[in-house]
Amino acid sequence: WLTPTLVLAQERVLEVKDLPGGRGHGEPLRLLVDLGNDEIPISAFVYEGGRRFLIAATSGHGFFIAEDQALATTRKGKQALNVAAGAEAAVCRPVAEAANRVAVIGDNRKLLIFDAEELPEMTRGKGVLLQRYAKGGLSDAAAFDAKDGLAWLDRAGRQQTASDWRDWEGKRAGAGKAPPKGFPRANRFGG
């Protein structure tokens, strides 16, 4: 069975057998997984097992989590990412096995790239500070392989790659620098 997984500040599993049939108008997602009115899905994935995910909050804190550790057996879900007051879950992305760098961009349009080994793998918690912000917070984060370069989607949906990403490399929790020319104004890597 394929098991789509909805990930927010809490991870929830929605099994295919629980989905409504192909006829009718369907059923609201909020009822299928007991979503509160103040919760909004940020990502959905088909469960494969064995993968790692990068999860982060707008406060700039985040960590890696094993996909198998994020599964919940109840309709209420399992909370993995603890977010600070005023912050929200912002990123949940699968991480390729070859990924050895993490790129983070803030609302202040500053990009920081650091070694993936600086980011811990946890089962739950607030995580560590990915990037420091004077104003605003985290906009997006992604993990990538240094050999392939940093990639993002432009406004037309085409993939752009910066092979000279080393100009933005620094230590985790740094401030970062202005992103490369052509980086989307929405401060999102896309995909």
PDB file of N, CA and C in Angstrom, residues 107-183:
ATOM      1  N   ASP A 107      13.833  35.507   5.096  1.00  0.00           N
ATOM      2  CA  ASP A 107      12.956  36.569   4.586  1.00  0.00           C
ATOM      3  C   ASP A 107      13.769  37.811   4.239  1.00  0.00           C
ATOM      4  N   ASN A 108      14.932  37.973   4.878  1.00  0.00           N
ATOM      5  CA  ASN A 108      15.793  39.131   4.642  1.00  0.00           C
ATOM      6  C   ASN A 108      16.632  38.978   3.368  1.00  0.00           C
ATOM      7  N   ARG A 109      16.375  37.910   2.619  1.00  0.00           N
ATOM      8  CA  ARG A 109      17.053  37.627   1.345  1.00  0.00           C
ATOM      9  C   ARG A 109      18.546  37.401   1.516  1.00  0.00           C
ATOM     10  N   LYS A 110      18.921  36.683   2.553  1.00  0.00           N
ATOM     11  CA  LYS A 110      20.310  36.292   2.783  1.00  0.00           C
ATOM     12  C   LYS A 110      20.404  34.768   2.666  1.00  0.00           C
ATOM     13  N   LEU A 111      21.349  34.304   1.869  1.00  0.00           N
ATOM     14  CA  LEU A 111      21.555  32.884   1.624  1.00  0.00           C
ATOM     15  C   LEU A 111      22.795  32.408   2.375  1.00  0.00           C
ATOM     16  N   LEU A 112      22.675  31.259   3.022  1.00  0.00           N
ATOM     17  CA  LEU A 112      23.795  30.654   3.739  1.00  0.00           C
ATOM     18  C   LEU A 112      23.847  29.180   3.370  1.00  0.00           C
ATOM     19  N   ILE A 113      25.047  28.693   3.072  1.00  0.00           N
ATOM     20  CA  ILE A 113      25.263  27.282   2.775  1.00  0.00           C
ATOM     21  C   ILE A 113      26.273  26.742   3.777  1.00  0.00           C
ATOM     22  N   PHE A 114      25.962  25.596   4.371  1.00  0.00           N
ATOM     23  CA  PHE A 114      26.882  24.986   5.334  1.00  0.00           C
ATOM     24  C   PHE A 114      26.892  23.478   5.164  1.00  0.00           C
ATOM     25  N   ASP A 115      27.881  22.834   5.761  1.00  0.00           N
ATOM     26  CA  ASP A 115      28.060  21.393   5.676  1.00  0.00           C
ATOM     27  C   ASP A 115      26.900  20.689   6.371  1.00  0.00           C
ATOM     28  N   ALA A 116      26.353  19.663   5.737  1.00  0.00           N
ATOM     29  CA  ALA A 116      25.212  18.926   6.302  1.00  0.00           C
ATOM     30  C   ALA A 116      25.570  18.223   7.608  1.00  0.00           C
ATOM     31  N   GLU A 117      26.854  17.966   7.832  1.00  0.00           N
ATOM     32  CA  GLU A 117      27.255  17.321   9.075  1.00  0.00           C
ATOM     33  C   GLU A 117      27.076  18.234  10.284  1.00  0.00           C
ATOM     34  N   GLU A 118      26.907  19.533  10.050  1.00  0.00           N
ATOM     35  CA  GLU A 118      26.668  20.468  11.155  1.00  0.00           C
ATOM     36  C   GLU A 118      25.231  20.416  11.666  1.00  0.00           C
ATOM     37  N   LEU A 119      24.364  19.720  10.938  1.00  0.00           N
ATOM     38  CA  LEU A 119      22.953  19.625  11.300  1.00  0.00           C
ATOM     39  C   LEU A 119      22.682  18.229  11.873  1.00  0.00           C
ATOM     40  N   PRO A 120      22.170  18.133  13.104  1.00  0.00           N
ATOM     41  CA  PRO A 120      21.958  16.817  13.714  1.00  0.00           C
ATOM     42  C   PRO A 120      20.721  16.110  13.164  1.00  0.00           C
ATOM     43  N   GLU A 121      20.702  14.793  13.342  1.00  0.00           N
ATOM     44  CA  GLU A 121      19.498  14.023  13.074  1.00  0.00           C
ATOM     45  C   GLU A 121      18.842  13.769  14.423  1.00  0.00           C
ATOM     46  N   MET A 122      17.591  14.165  14.549  1.00  0.00           N
ATOM     47  CA  MET A 122      16.869  14.042  15.808  1.00  0.00           C
ATOM     48  C   MET A 122      15.541  13.342  15.550  1.00  0.00           C
ATOM     49  N   THR A 123      14.877  12.900  16.617  1.00  0.00           N
ATOM     50  CA  THR A 123      13.544  12.308  16.484  1.00  0.00           C
ATOM     51  C   THR A 123      12.461  13.313  16.838  1.00  0.00           C
ATOM     52  N   ARG A 124      12.808  14.310  17.640  1.00  0.00           N
ATOM     53  CA  ARG A 124      11.879  15.395  17.955  1.00  0.00           C
ATOM     54  C   ARG A 124      12.635  16.502  18.662  1.00  0.00           C
ATOM     55  N   GLY A 125      12.061  17.680  18.667  1.00  0.00           N
ATOM     56  CA  GLY A 125      12.665  18.813  19.360  1.00  0.00           C
ATOM     57  C   GLY A 125      12.597  20.081  18.547  1.00  0.00           C
ATOM     58  N   LYS A 126      13.281  21.086  19.028  1.00  0.00           N
ATOM     59  CA  LYS A 126      13.325  22.386  18.370  1.00  0.00           C
ATOM     60  C   LYS A 126      14.381  22.404  17.270  1.00  0.00           C
ATOM     61  N   GLY A 127      15.438  21.629  17.470  1.00  0.00           N
ATOM     62  CA  GLY A 127      16.530  21.604  16.516  1.00  0.00           C
ATOM     63  C   GLY A 127      17.577  22.645  16.864  1.00  0.00           C
ATOM     64  N   VAL A 128      18.478  22.884  15.942  1.00  0.00           N
ATOM     65  CA  VAL A 128      19.553  23.855  16.127  1.00  0.00           C
ATOM     66  C   VAL A 128      19.305  25.044  15.212  1.00  0.00           C
ATOM     67  N   LEU A 129      19.959  26.156  15.517  1.00  0.00           N
ATOM     68  CA  LEU A 129      19.801  27.359  14.709  1.00  0.00           C
ATOM     69  C   LEU A 129      20.508  27.170  13.369  1.00  0.00           C
ATOM     70  N   LEU A 130      19.758  27.311  12.287  1.00  0.00           N
ATOM     71  CA  LEU A 130      20.308  27.152  10.949  1.00  0.00           C
ATOM     72  C   LEU A 130      20.937  28.450  10.455  1.00  0.00           C
ATOM     73  N   GLN A 131      20.221  29.551  10.658  1.00  0.00           N
ATOM     74  CA  GLN A 131      20.679  30.856  10.192  1.00  0.00           C
ATOM     75  C   GLN A 131      20.196  31.917  11.171  1.00  0.00           C
ATOM     76  N   ARG A 132      21.018  32.938  11.375  1.00  0.00           N
ATOM     77  CA  ARG A 132      20.690  34.021  12.300  1.00  0.00           C
ATOM     78  C   ARG A 132      20.021  35.154  11.508  1.00  0.00           C
ATOM     79  N   TYR A 133      18.957  35.721  12.068  1.00  0.00           N
ATOM     80  CA  TYR A 133      18.207  36.798  11.405  1.00  0.00           C
ATOM     81  C   TYR A 133      18.091  38.002  12.319  1.00  0.00           C
ATOM     82  N   ALA A 134      18.369  39.174  11.785  1.00  0.00           N
ATOM     83  CA  ALA A 134      18.147  40.405  12.542  1.00  0.00           C
ATOM     84  C   ALA A 134      16.656  40.737  12.494  1.00  0.00           C
ATOM     85  N   LYS A 135      16.061  40.569  11.318  1.00  0.00           N
ATOM     86  CA  LYS A 135      14.618  40.780  11.121  1.00  0.00           C
ATOM     87  C   LYS A 135      14.085  39.644  10.272  1.00  0.00           C
ATOM     88  N   GLY A 136      12.823  39.306  10.478  1.00  0.00           N
ATOM     89  CA  GLY A 136      12.208  38.247   9.691  1.00  0.00           C
ATOM     90  C   GLY A 136      12.581  36.879  10.217  1.00  0.00           C
ATOM     91  N   GLY A 137      12.538  35.896   9.340  1.00  0.00           N
ATOM     92  CA  GLY A 137      12.837  34.533   9.731  1.00  0.00           C
ATOM     93  C   GLY A 137      13.205  33.703   8.526  1.00  0.00           C
ATOM     94  N   LEU A 138      13.166  32.396   8.700  1.00  0.00           N
ATOM     95  CA  LEU A 138      13.512  31.472   7.642  1.00  0.00           C
ATOM     96  C   LEU A 138      12.440  31.457   6.578  1.00  0.00           C
ATOM     97  N   SER A 139      12.851  31.500   5.336  1.00  0.00           N
ATOM     98  CA  SER A 139      11.931  31.426   4.221  1.00  0.00           C
ATOM     99  C   SER A 139      11.923  30.026   3.617  1.00  0.00           C
ATOM    100  N   ASP A 140      13.115  29.444   3.409  1.00  0.00           N
ATOM    101  CA  ASP A 140      13.206  28.114   2.811  1.00  0.00           C
ATOM    102  C   ASP A 140      14.563  27.490   3.133  1.00  0.00           C
ATOM    103  N   ALA A 141      14.628  26.182   3.013  1.00  0.00           N
ATOM    104  CA  ALA A 141      15.867  25.435   3.236  1.00  0.00           C
ATOM    105  C   ALA A 141      15.847  24.213   2.344  1.00  0.00           C
ATOM    106  N   ALA A 142      17.026  23.781   1.913  1.00  0.00           N
ATOM    107  CA  ALA A 142      17.148  22.595   1.062  1.00  0.00           C
ATOM    108  C   ALA A 142      18.518  21.982   1.258  1.00  0.00           C
ATOM    109  N   ALA A 143      18.601  20.677   1.056  1.00  0.00           N
ATOM    110  CA  ALA A 143      19.881  19.973   1.107  1.00  0.00           C
ATOM    111  C   ALA A 143      20.256  19.595  -0.322  1.00  0.00           C
ATOM    112  N   PHE A 144      21.545  19.646  -0.631  1.00  0.00           N
ATOM    113  CA  PHE A 144      21.992  19.324  -1.985  1.00  0.00           C
ATOM    114  C   PHE A 144      23.382  18.709  -1.957  1.00  0.00           C
ATOM    115  N   ASP A 145      23.764  18.098  -3.077  1.00  0.00           N
ATOM    116  CA  ASP A 145      25.087  17.514  -3.236  1.00  0.00           C
ATOM    117  C   ASP A 145      26.012  18.579  -3.810  1.00  0.00           C
ATOM    118  N   ALA A 146      27.153  18.777  -3.191  1.00  0.00           N
ATOM    119  CA  ALA A 146      28.097  19.809  -3.616  1.00  0.00           C
ATOM    120  C   ALA A 146      28.534  19.630  -5.063  1.00  0.00           C
ATOM    121  N   LYS A 147      28.646  18.394  -5.519  1.00  0.00           N
ATOM    122  CA  LYS A 147      29.066  18.141  -6.907  1.00  0.00           C
ATOM    123  C   LYS A 147      28.038  18.650  -7.911  1.00  0.00           C
ATOM    124  N   ASP A 148      26.765  18.542  -7.572  1.00  0.00           N
ATOM    125  CA  ASP A 148      25.698  18.949  -8.490  1.00  0.00           C
ATOM    126  C   ASP A 148      25.461  20.454  -8.473  1.00  0.00           C
ATOM    127  N   GLY A 149      25.819  21.118  -7.388  1.00  0.00           N
ATOM    128  CA  GLY A 149      25.586  22.550  -7.260  1.00  0.00           C
ATOM    129  C   GLY A 149      24.230  22.846  -6.650  1.00  0.00           C
ATOM    130  N   LEU A 150      24.039  24.095  -6.292  1.00  0.00           N
ATOM    131  CA  LEU A 150      22.786  24.554  -5.689  1.00  0.00           C
ATOM    132  C   LEU A 150      21.769  24.805  -6.797  1.00  0.00           C
ATOM    133  N   ALA A 151      20.601  24.194  -6.688  1.00  0.00           N
ATOM    134  CA  ALA A 151      19.571  24.325  -7.718  1.00  0.00           C
ATOM    135  C   ALA A 151      18.319  24.978  -7.153  1.00  0.00           C
ATOM    136  N   TRP A 152      17.599  25.704  -8.013  1.00  0.00           N
ATOM    137  CA  TRP A 152      16.318  26.301  -7.655  1.00  0.00           C
ATOM    138  C   TRP A 152      15.484  26.433  -8.914  1.00  0.00           C
ATOM    139  N   LEU A 153      14.189  26.652  -8.734  1.00  0.00           N
ATOM    140  CA  LEU A 153      13.291  26.851  -9.870  1.00  0.00           C
ATOM    141  C   LEU A 153      13.072  28.339 -10.068  1.00  0.00           C
ATOM    142  N   ASP A 154      13.198  28.795 -11.319  1.00  0.00           N
ATOM    143  CA  ASP A 154      12.942  30.207 -11.601  1.00  0.00           C
ATOM    144  C   ASP A 154      11.445  30.434 -11.769  1.00  0.00           C
ATOM    145  N   ARG A 155      11.054  31.670 -12.078  1.00  0.00           N
ATOM    146  CA  ARG A 155       9.626  32.001 -12.185  1.00  0.00           C
ATOM    147  C   ARG A 155       8.917  31.201 -13.271  1.00  0.00           C
ATOM    148  N   ALA A 156       9.640  30.800 -14.308  1.00  0.00           N
ATOM    149  CA  ALA A 156       9.037  30.031 -15.401  1.00  0.00           C
ATOM    150  C   ALA A 156       9.005  28.536 -15.097  1.00  0.00           C
ATOM    151  N   GLY A 157       9.522  28.127 -13.937  1.00  0.00           N
ATOM    152  CA  GLY A 157       9.521  26.729 -13.564  1.00  0.00           C
ATOM    153  C   GLY A 157      10.719  25.953 -14.085  1.00  0.00           C
ATOM    154  N   ARG A 158      11.702  26.650 -14.650  1.00  0.00           N
ATOM    155  CA  ARG A 158      12.920  25.994 -15.128  1.00  0.00           C
ATOM    156  C   ARG A 158      13.928  25.906 -13.997  1.00  0.00           C
ATOM    157  N   GLN A 159      14.675  24.805 -14.007  1.00  0.00           N
ATOM    158  CA  GLN A 159      15.680  24.634 -12.959  1.00  0.00           C
ATOM    159  C   GLN A 159      16.939  25.404 -13.305  1.00  0.00           C
ATOM    160  N   GLN A 160      17.405  26.207 -12.360  1.00  0.00           N
ATOM    161  CA  GLN A 160      18.657  26.955 -12.487  1.00  0.00           C
ATOM    162  C   GLN A 160      19.645  26.352 -11.493  1.00  0.00           C
ATOM    163  N   THR A 161      20.912  26.359 -11.828  1.00  0.00           N
ATOM    164  CA  THR A 161      21.930  25.785 -10.949  1.00  0.00           C
ATOM    165  C   THR A 161      23.106  26.738 -10.817  1.00  0.00           C
ATOM    166  N   ALA A 162      23.580  26.894  -9.590  1.00  0.00           N
ATOM    167  CA  ALA A 162      24.788  27.676  -9.328  1.00  0.00           C
ATOM    168  C   ALA A 162      25.881  26.700  -8.919  1.00  0.00           C
ATOM    169  N   SER A 163      26.823  26.461  -9.823  1.00  0.00           N
ATOM    170  CA  SER A 163      27.917  25.545  -9.507  1.00  0.00           C
ATOM    171  C   SER A 163      28.977  26.228  -8.640  1.00  0.00           C
ATOM    172  N   ASP A 164      28.969  27.564  -8.627  1.00  0.00           N
ATOM    173  CA  ASP A 164      29.929  28.327  -7.818  1.00  0.00           C
ATOM    174  C   ASP A 164      29.310  28.746  -6.479  1.00  0.00           C
ATOM    175  N   TRP A 165      28.654  27.798  -5.810  1.00  0.00           N
ATOM    176  CA  TRP A 165      27.931  28.060  -4.564  1.00  0.00           C
ATOM    177  C   TRP A 165      28.856  28.368  -3.387  1.00  0.00           C
ATOM    178  N   ARG A 166      30.132  28.154  -3.526  1.00  0.00           N
ATOM    179  CA  ARG A 166      31.068  28.344  -2.413  1.00  0.00           C
ATOM    180  C   ARG A 166      31.120  29.790  -1.907  1.00  0.00           C
ATOM    181  N   ASP A 167      30.696  30.745  -2.725  1.00  0.00           N
ATOM    182  CA  ASP A 167      30.664  32.148  -2.296  1.00  0.00           C
ATOM    183  C   ASP A 167      29.708  32.365  -1.124  1.00  0.00           C
ATOM    184  N   TRP A 168      28.741  31.478  -0.948  1.00  0.00           N
ATOM    185  CA  TRP A 168      27.725  31.618   0.112  1.00  0.00           C
ATOM    186  C   TRP A 168      27.968  30.654   1.259  1.00  0.00           C
ATOM    187  N   GLU A 169      29.065  29.914   1.212  1.00  0.00           N
ATOM    188  CA  GLU A 169      29.352  28.920   2.245  1.00  0.00           C
ATOM    189  C   GLU A 169      29.842  29.602   3.520  1.00  0.00           C
ATOM    190  N   GLY A 170      29.409  29.078   4.651  1.00  0.00           N
ATOM    191  CA  GLY A 170      29.812  29.590   5.954  1.00  0.00           C
ATOM    192  C   GLY A 170      29.494  28.553   7.015  1.00  0.00           C
ATOM    193  N   LYS A 171      29.556  28.964   8.245  1.00  0.00           N
ATOM    194  CA  LYS A 171      29.213  28.081   9.363  1.00  0.00           C
ATOM    195  C   LYS A 171      27.716  28.185   9.646  1.00  0.00           C
ATOM    196  N   ARG A 172      27.151  27.083  10.131  1.00  0.00           N
ATOM    197  CA  ARG A 172      25.748  27.078  10.528  1.00  0.00           C
ATOM    198  C   ARG A 172      25.503  28.192  11.538  1.00  0.00           C
ATOM    199  N   ALA A 173      24.365  28.829  11.472  1.00  0.00           N
ATOM    200  CA  ALA A 173      23.941  29.923  12.347  1.00  0.00           C
ATOM    201  C   ALA A 173      24.575  31.250  11.964  1.00  0.00           C
ATOM    202  N   GLY A 174      25.197  31.338  10.803  1.00  0.00           N
ATOM    203  CA  GLY A 174      25.727  32.609  10.309  1.00  0.00           C
ATOM    204  C   GLY A 174      24.612  33.454   9.708  1.00  0.00           C
ATOM    205  N   ALA A 175      24.966  34.632   9.221  1.00  0.00           N
ATOM    206  CA  ALA A 175      23.975  35.557   8.667  1.00  0.00           C
ATOM    207  C   ALA A 175      23.706  35.313   7.191  1.00  0.00           C
ATOM    208  N   GLY A 176      24.722  34.958   6.410  1.00  0.00           N
ATOM    209  CA  GLY A 176      24.549  34.728   4.983  1.00  0.00           C
ATOM    210  C   GLY A 176      24.813  35.971   4.155  1.00  0.00           C
ATOM    211  N   LYS A 177      24.699  35.812   2.823  1.00  0.00           N
ATOM    212  CA  LYS A 177      24.939  36.888   1.860  1.00  0.00           C
ATOM    213  C   LYS A 177      23.796  36.923   0.854  1.00  0.00           C
ATOM    214  N   ALA A 178      23.738  37.990   0.091  1.00  0.00           N
ATOM    215  CA  ALA A 178      22.707  38.115  -0.954  1.00  0.00           C
ATOM    216  C   ALA A 178      22.819  36.934  -1.919  1.00  0.00           C
ATOM    217  N   PRO A 179      21.689  36.361  -2.360  1.00  0.00           N
ATOM    218  CA  PRO A 179      21.713  35.175  -3.214  1.00  0.00           C
ATOM    219  C   PRO A 179      22.248  35.479  -4.616  1.00  0.00           C
ATOM    220  N   PRO A 180      22.522  34.433  -5.402  1.00  0.00           N
ATOM    221  CA  PRO A 180      23.044  34.643  -6.749  1.00  0.00           C
ATOM    222  C   PRO A 180      22.034  35.354  -7.655  1.00  0.00           C
ATOM    223  N   LYS A 181      22.539  35.964  -8.684  1.00  0.00           N
ATOM    224  CA  LYS A 181      21.684  36.655  -9.652  1.00  0.00           C
ATOM    225  C   LYS A 181      20.721  35.641 -10.261  1.00  0.00           C
ATOM    226  N   GLY A 182      19.471  36.032 -10.348  1.00  0.00           N
ATOM    227  CA  GLY A 182      18.448  35.155 -10.905  1.00  0.00           C
ATOM    228  C   GLY A 182      17.707  34.323  -9.878  1.00  0.00           C
ATOM    229  N   PHE A 183      18.106  34.413  -8.600  1.00  0.00           N
ATOM    230  CA  PHE A 183      17.406  33.657  -7.559  1.00  0.00           C
ATOM    231  C   PHE A 183      16.016  34.276  -7.378  1.00  0.00           C
TER     232      PHE A 183
END
